[in-house]
Short mmCIF file of C-alpha atoms and ligand atoms in Angstrom, two decimals:
data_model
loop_
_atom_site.label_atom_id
_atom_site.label_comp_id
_atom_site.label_asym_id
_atom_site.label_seq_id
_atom_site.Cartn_x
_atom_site.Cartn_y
_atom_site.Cartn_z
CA UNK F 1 0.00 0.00 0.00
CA UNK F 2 1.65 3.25 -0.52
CA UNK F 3 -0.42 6.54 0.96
CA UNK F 4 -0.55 7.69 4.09
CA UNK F 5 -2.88 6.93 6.36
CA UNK F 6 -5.68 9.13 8.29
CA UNK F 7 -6.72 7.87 12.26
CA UNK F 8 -9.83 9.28 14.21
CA UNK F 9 -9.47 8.94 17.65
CA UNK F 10 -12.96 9.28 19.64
CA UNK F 11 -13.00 6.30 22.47
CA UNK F 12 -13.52 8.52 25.89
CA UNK F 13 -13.19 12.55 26.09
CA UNK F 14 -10.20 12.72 23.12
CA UNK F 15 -11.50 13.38 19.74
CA UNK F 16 -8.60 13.20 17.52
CA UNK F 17 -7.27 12.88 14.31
CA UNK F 18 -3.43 11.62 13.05
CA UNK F 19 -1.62 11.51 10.21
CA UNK F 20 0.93 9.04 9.11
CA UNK F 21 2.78 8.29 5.91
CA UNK F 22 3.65 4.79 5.33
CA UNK F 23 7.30 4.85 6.56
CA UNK F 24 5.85 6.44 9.89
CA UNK F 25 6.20 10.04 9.74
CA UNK F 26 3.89 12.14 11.88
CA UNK F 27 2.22 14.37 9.26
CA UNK F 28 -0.46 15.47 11.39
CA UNK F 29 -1.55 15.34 15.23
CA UNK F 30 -4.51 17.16 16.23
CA UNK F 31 -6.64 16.50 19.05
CA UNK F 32 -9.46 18.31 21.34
CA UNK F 33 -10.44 17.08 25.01
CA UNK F 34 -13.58 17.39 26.37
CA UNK F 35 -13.22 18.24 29.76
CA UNK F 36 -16.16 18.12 32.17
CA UNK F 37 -17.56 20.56 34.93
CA UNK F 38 -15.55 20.71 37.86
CA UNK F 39 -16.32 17.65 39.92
CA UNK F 40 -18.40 15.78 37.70
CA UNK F 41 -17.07 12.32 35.70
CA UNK F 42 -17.09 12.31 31.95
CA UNK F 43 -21.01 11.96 30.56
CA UNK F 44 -21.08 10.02 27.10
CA UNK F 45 -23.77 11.83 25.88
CA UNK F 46 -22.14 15.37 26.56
CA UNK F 47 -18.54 13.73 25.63
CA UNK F 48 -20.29 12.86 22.25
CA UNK F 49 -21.53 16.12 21.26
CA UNK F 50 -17.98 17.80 22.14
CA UNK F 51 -17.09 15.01 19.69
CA UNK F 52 -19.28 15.77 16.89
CA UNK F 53 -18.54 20.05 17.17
CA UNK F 54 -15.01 18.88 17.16
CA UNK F 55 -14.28 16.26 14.42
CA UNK F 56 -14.86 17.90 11.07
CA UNK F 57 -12.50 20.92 12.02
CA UNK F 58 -9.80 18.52 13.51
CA UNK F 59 -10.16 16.58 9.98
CA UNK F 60 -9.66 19.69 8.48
CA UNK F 61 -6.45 20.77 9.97
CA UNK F 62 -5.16 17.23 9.97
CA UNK F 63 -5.00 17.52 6.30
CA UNK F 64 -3.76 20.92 6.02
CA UNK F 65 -0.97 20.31 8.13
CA UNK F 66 -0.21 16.99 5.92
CA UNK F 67 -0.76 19.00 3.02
CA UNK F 68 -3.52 16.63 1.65
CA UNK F 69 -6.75 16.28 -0.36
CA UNK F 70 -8.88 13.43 0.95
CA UNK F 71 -8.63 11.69 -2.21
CA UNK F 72 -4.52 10.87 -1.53
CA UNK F 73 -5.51 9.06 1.51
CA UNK F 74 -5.20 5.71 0.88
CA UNK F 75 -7.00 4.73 4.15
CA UNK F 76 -9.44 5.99 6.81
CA UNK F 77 -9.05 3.95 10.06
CA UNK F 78 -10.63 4.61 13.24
CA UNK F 79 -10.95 3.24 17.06
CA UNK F 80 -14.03 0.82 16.69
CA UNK F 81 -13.63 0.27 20.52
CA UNK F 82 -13.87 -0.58 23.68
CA UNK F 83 -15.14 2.55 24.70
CA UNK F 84 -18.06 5.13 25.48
CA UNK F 85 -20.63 3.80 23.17
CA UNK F 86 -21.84 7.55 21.99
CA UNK F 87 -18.30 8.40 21.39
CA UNK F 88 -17.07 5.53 19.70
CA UNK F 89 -20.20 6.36 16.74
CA UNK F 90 -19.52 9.80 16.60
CA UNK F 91 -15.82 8.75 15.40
CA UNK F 92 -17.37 6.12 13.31
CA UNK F 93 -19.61 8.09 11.80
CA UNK F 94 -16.85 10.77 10.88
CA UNK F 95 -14.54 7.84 9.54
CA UNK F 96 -17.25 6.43 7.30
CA UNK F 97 -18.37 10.06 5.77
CA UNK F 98 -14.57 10.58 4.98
CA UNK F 99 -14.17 7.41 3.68
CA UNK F 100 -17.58 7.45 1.54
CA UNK F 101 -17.55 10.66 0.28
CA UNK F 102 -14.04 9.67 -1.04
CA UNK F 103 -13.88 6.33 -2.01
CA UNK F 104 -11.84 5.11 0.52
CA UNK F 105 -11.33 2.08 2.45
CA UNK F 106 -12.65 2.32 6.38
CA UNK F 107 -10.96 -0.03 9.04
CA UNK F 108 -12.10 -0.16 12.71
CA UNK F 109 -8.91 -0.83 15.09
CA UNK F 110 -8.89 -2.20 18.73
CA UNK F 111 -7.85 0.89 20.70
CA UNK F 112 -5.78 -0.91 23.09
CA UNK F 113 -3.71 -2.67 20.52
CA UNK F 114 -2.93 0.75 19.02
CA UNK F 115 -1.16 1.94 22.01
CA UNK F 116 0.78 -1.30 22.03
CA UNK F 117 1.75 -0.93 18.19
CA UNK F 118 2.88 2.69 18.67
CA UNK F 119 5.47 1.41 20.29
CA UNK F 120 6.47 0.00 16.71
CA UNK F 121 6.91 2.82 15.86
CA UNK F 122 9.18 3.80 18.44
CA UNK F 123 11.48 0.82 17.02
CA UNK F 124 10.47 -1.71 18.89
CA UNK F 125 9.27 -5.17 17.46
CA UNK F 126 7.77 -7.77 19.74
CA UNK F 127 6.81 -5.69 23.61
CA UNK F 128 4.81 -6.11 26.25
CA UNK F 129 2.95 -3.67 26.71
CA UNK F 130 2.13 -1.61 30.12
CA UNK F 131 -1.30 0.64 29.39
CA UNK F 132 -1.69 2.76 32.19
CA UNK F 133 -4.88 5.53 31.81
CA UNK F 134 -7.83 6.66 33.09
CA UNK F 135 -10.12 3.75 32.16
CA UNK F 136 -7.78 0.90 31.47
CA UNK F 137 -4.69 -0.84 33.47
CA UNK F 138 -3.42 -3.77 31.58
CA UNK F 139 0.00 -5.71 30.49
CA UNK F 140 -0.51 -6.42 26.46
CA UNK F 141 1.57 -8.68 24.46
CA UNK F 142 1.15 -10.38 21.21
CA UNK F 143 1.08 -14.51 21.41
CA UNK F 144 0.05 -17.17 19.00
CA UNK F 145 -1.76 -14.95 16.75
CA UNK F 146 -3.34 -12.45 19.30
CA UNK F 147 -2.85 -9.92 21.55
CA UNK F 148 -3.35 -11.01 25.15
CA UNK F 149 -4.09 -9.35 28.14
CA UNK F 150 -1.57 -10.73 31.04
CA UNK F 151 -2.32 -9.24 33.38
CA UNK F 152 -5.17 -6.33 34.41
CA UNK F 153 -6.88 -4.23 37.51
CA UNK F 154 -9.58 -6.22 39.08
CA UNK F 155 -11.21 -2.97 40.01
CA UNK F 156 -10.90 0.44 39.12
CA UNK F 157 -7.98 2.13 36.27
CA UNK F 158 -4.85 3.13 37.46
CA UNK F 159 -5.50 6.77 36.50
CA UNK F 160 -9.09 7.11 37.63
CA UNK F 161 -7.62 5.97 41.32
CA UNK F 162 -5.12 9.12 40.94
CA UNK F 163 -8.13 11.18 39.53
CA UNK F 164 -10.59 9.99 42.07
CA UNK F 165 -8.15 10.78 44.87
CA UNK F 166 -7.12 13.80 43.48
CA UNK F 167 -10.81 15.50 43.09
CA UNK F 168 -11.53 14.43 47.03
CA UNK F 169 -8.21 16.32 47.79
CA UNK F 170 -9.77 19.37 45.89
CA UNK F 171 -6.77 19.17 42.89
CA UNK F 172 -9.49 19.28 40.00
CA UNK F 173 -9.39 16.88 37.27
CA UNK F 174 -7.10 15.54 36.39
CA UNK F 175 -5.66 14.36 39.54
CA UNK F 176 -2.91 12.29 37.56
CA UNK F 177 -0.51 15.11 36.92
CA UNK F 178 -1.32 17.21 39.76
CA UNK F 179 -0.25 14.51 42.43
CA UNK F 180 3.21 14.09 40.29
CA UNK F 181 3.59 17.64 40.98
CA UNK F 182 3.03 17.62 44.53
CA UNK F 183 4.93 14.21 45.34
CA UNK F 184 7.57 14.55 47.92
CA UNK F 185 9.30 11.63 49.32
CA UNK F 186 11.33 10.36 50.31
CA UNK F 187 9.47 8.82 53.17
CA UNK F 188 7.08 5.87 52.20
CA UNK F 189 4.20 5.85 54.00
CA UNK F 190 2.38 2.16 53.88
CA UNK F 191 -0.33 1.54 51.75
CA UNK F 192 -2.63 -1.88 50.66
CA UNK F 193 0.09 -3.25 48.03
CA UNK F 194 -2.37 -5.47 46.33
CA UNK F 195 -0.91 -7.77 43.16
CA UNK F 196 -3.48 -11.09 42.85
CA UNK F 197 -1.13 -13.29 40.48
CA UNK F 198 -0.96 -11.18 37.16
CA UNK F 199 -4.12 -8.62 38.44
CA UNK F 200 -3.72 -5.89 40.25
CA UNK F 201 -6.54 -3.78 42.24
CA UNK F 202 -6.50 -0.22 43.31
CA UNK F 203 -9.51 0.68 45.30
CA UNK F 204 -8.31 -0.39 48.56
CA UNK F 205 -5.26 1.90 47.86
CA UNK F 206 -7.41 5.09 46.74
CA UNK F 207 -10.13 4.12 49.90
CA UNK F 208 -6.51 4.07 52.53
CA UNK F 209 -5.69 7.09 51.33
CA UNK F 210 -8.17 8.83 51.17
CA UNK F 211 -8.59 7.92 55.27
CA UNK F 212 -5.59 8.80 55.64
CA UNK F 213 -6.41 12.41 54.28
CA UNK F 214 -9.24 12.91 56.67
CA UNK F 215 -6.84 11.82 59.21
CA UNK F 216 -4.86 15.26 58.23
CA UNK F 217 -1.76 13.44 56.26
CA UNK F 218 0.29 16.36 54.65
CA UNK F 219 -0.91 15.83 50.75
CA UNK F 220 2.70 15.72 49.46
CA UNK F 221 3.33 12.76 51.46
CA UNK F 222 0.43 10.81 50.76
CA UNK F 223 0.65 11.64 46.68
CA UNK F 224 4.23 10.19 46.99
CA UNK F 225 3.30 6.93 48.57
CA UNK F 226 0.06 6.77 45.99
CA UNK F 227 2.52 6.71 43.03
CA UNK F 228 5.26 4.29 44.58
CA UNK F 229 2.60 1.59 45.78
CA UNK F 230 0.77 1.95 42.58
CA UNK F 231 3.45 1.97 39.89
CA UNK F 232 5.74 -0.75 41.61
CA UNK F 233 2.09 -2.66 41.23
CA UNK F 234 1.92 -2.15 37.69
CA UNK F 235 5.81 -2.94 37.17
CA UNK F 236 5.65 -5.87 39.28
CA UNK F 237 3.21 -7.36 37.19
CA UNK F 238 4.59 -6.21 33.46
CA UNK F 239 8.49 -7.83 34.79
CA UNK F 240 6.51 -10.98 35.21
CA UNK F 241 5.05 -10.76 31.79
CA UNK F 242 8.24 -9.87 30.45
CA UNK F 243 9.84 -12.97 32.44
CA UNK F 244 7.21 -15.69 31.51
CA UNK F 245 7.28 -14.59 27.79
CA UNK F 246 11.18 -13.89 27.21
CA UNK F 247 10.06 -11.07 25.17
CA UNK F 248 12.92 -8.22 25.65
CA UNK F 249 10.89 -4.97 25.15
CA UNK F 250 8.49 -2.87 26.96
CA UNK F 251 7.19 -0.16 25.43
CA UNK F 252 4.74 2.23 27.71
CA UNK F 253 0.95 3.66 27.11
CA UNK F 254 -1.47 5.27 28.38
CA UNK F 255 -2.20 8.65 30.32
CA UNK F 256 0.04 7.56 33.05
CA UNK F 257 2.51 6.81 30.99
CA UNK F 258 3.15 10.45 31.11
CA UNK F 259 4.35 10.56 34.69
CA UNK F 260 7.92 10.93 35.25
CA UNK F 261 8.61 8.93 38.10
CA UNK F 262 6.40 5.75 36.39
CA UNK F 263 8.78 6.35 33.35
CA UNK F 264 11.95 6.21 36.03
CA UNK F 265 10.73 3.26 37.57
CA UNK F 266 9.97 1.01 34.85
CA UNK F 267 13.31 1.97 32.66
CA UNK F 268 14.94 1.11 35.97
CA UNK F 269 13.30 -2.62 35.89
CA UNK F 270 13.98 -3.48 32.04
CA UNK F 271 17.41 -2.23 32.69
CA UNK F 272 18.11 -4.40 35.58
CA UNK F 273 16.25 -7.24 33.16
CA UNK F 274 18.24 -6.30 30.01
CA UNK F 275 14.94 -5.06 28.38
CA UNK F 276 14.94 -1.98 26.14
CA UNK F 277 12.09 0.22 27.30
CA UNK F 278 10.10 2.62 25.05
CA UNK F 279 8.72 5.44 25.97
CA UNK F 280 6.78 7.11 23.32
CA UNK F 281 7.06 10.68 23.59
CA UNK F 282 3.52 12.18 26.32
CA UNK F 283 1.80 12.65 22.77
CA UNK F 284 1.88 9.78 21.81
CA UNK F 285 1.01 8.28 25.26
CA UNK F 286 -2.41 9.80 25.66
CA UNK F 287 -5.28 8.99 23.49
CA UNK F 288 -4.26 10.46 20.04
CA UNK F 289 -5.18 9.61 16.48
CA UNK F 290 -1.68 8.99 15.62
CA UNK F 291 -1.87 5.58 16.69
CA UNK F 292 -5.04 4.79 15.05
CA UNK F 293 -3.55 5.69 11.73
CA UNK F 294 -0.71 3.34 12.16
CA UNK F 295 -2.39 0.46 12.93
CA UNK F 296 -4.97 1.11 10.57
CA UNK F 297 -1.69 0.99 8.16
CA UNK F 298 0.34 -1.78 9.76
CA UNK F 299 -2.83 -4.16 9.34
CA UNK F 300 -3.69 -2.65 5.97
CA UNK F 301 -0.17 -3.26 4.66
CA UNK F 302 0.20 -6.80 6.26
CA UNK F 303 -2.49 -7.86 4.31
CA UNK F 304 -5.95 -7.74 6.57
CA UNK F 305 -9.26 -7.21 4.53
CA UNK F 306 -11.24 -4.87 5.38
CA UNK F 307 -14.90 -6.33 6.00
CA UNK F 308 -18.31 -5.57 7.54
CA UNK F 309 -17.01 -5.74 11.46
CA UNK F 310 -14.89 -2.67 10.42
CA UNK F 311 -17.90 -0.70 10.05
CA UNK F 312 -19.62 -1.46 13.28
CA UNK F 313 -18.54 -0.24 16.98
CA UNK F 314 -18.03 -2.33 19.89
CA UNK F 315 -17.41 -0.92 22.83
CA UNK F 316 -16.78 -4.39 24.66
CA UNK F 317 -13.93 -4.55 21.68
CA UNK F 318 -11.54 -6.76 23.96
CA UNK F 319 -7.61 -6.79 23.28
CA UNK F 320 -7.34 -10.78 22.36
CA UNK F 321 -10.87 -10.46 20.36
CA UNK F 322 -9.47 -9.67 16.82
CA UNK F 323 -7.09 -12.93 15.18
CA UNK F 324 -3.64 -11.09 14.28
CA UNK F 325 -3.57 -11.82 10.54
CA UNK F 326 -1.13 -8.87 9.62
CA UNK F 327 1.93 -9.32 12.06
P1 ATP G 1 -8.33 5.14 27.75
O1 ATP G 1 -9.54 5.35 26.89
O2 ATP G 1 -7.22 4.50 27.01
O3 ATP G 1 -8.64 4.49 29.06
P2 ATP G 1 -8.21 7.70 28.98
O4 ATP G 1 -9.56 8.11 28.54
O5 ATP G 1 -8.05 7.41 30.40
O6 ATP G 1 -7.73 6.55 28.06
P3 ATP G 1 -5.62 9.00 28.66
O7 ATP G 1 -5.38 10.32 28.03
O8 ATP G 1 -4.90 7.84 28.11
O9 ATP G 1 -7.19 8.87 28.60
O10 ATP G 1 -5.27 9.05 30.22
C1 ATP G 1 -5.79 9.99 31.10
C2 ATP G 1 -5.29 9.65 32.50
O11 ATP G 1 -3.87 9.88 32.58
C3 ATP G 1 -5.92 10.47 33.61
O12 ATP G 1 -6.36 9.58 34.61
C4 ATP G 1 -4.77 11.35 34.11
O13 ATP G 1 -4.85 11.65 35.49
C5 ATP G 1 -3.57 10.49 33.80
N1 ATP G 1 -2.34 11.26 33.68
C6 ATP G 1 -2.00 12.18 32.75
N2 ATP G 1 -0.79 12.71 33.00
C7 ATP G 1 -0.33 12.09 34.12
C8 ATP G 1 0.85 12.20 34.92
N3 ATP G 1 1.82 13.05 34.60
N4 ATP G 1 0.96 11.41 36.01
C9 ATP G 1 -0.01 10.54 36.34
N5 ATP G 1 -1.15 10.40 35.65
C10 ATP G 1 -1.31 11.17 34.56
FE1 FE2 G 2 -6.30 5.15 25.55
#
């Protein structure tokens, strides 16, 4: 296939749209967030219509900044889930008016796999992957012809603990970046470590610390022991995958993924494990239509055929759910 390829990201509050020429250069990275009232969660509906207002000027600059028509894309590709089910058709219903009007092909990618094969990009060839956002905490790897899931949280997201905490402490959302700010050590103060073979579970954490915060704990302390108990978690359980499959990279995703001291922490494990670890520049680690362009054009070019599943959403799209014909 030669073209470049054009991603719409739309799973949760990103609507975004990427760029990417076959060799993998970034033509184009645009991307609004809806961001809801002050201490209210993310509504679908209302994430949805931020979605639709947003799309067709995000497709417009996309291509301007590629210096495009439509008609030299040689492929729309968008996030067919999991996600918000309102969200994921707005997206859907962008990629398939694009890819209509135009004569294109449409191809619906798994989300979660497209944060693992950014990492592709990156250089690497065969990672695990450690997806740390909002909504989803899982290890990823690809084995006999799927991506699995190794390991996940039993409970609640890595990042919606940090948010969670972070709105009861009065941070605003999101609490994620805001704790990283505040996090002083180096005293650890002890918190429910809780690792259940390959899962992990976080609400015990978030509900000890948050009685601890009643209880007056100075917030820099507590946001430091949040982040050590947690991320040692979520490394504990991606060295494991990386020991039980030999693989020899680790490539990092997700919203979290953005924290320094995550990013310190799990280079500091592959290098003790002679692992090379990737992490994609913060851009790349939140939701962004980057990586839904390059999958869209790693499966196109390795040979998957587009069919009538591409044009549907799922929002229970699981990570091991789609056969890996392309790798
Ligand atoms: P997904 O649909 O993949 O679950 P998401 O909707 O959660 O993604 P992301 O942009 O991937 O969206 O991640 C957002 C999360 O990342 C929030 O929970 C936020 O607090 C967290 N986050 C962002 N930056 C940092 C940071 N520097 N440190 C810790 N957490 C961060
Ligand atoms: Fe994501």
């Amino acid at each position: 296939m030669s073209g470049a390829v054009l991603g719409i990201e739309s799973t949760a509050h990103t609507a975004a749209v990427g760029i990417v020429s076959p060799d993998g250069e970034i033509m184009a990275d645009r991307k609004a967030i809806f961001a809801p009232e002050a201490g209210s969660g993310i509504h679908p509906r209302e994430a949805a219509n931020h979605h639709v207002v947003a799309l067709p000027g995000l497709v417009r600059e996309a291509l301007a900044d590629a210096q495009l028509a439509p008609s030299e894309l040689a492929l729309v590709a968008y996030a067919r889930g999991p996600g918000l089910g309102p969200c994921l058709r707005t997206g859907a219903t962008a990629a398939r008016a694009l890819a209509h009007a135009h004569g294109l092909p449409l191809l619906g990618v798994n989300h979660c796999v497209a944060h693992l094969e950014i990492g592709l990009l990156e250089g690497a060839t065969d990672p695990v992957l450690l997806y740390l956002s909002g909504g989803n905490t899982q290890v990823i790897g690809y084995a006999h012809g799927r991506y699995r899931v190794f390991g996940e949280t039993l409970d609640i997201g890595i990042g919606n603990m940090l948010d969670k905490f972070g709105r009861e402490a009065g941070l605003g959302f999101p609490g994620g970046p805001k704790l990283e700010a505040l996090a002083e050590g180096p005293e650890l103060e002890p918190l429910p470590y809780s690792v259940k073979g390959m899962d992990m579970a976080f609400s015990g954490l978030l509900t000890a610390a948050l009685r601890k915060l009643a209880d007056g704990m100075p917030l820099p302390r507590l946001a430091f022991a949040i982040q050590e108990t947690a991320f040692a978690m979520a490394c504990e359980v991606a060295e494991r995958a990386l020991a039980h499959t030999g693989k020899t990279e680790l490539v990092l995703g997700g919203g979290v993924a953005c924290n320094a001291r995550l990013r310190e922490m799990a280079s500091t494990m592959a290098d003790a494990r002679d692992v090379t670890c990737f992490a994609p520049a913060k851009a790349l680690c939140v939701d962004n239509g980057v990586m839904i362009a390059w999958l869209g054009h790693v499966m196109h070019s390795g040979g998957y055929e587009t069919g009538p599943a591409d044009d549907k959403v799922d929002q229970r799209f699981r990570t091991d759910m789609a056969e890996v014909t392309w790798r």
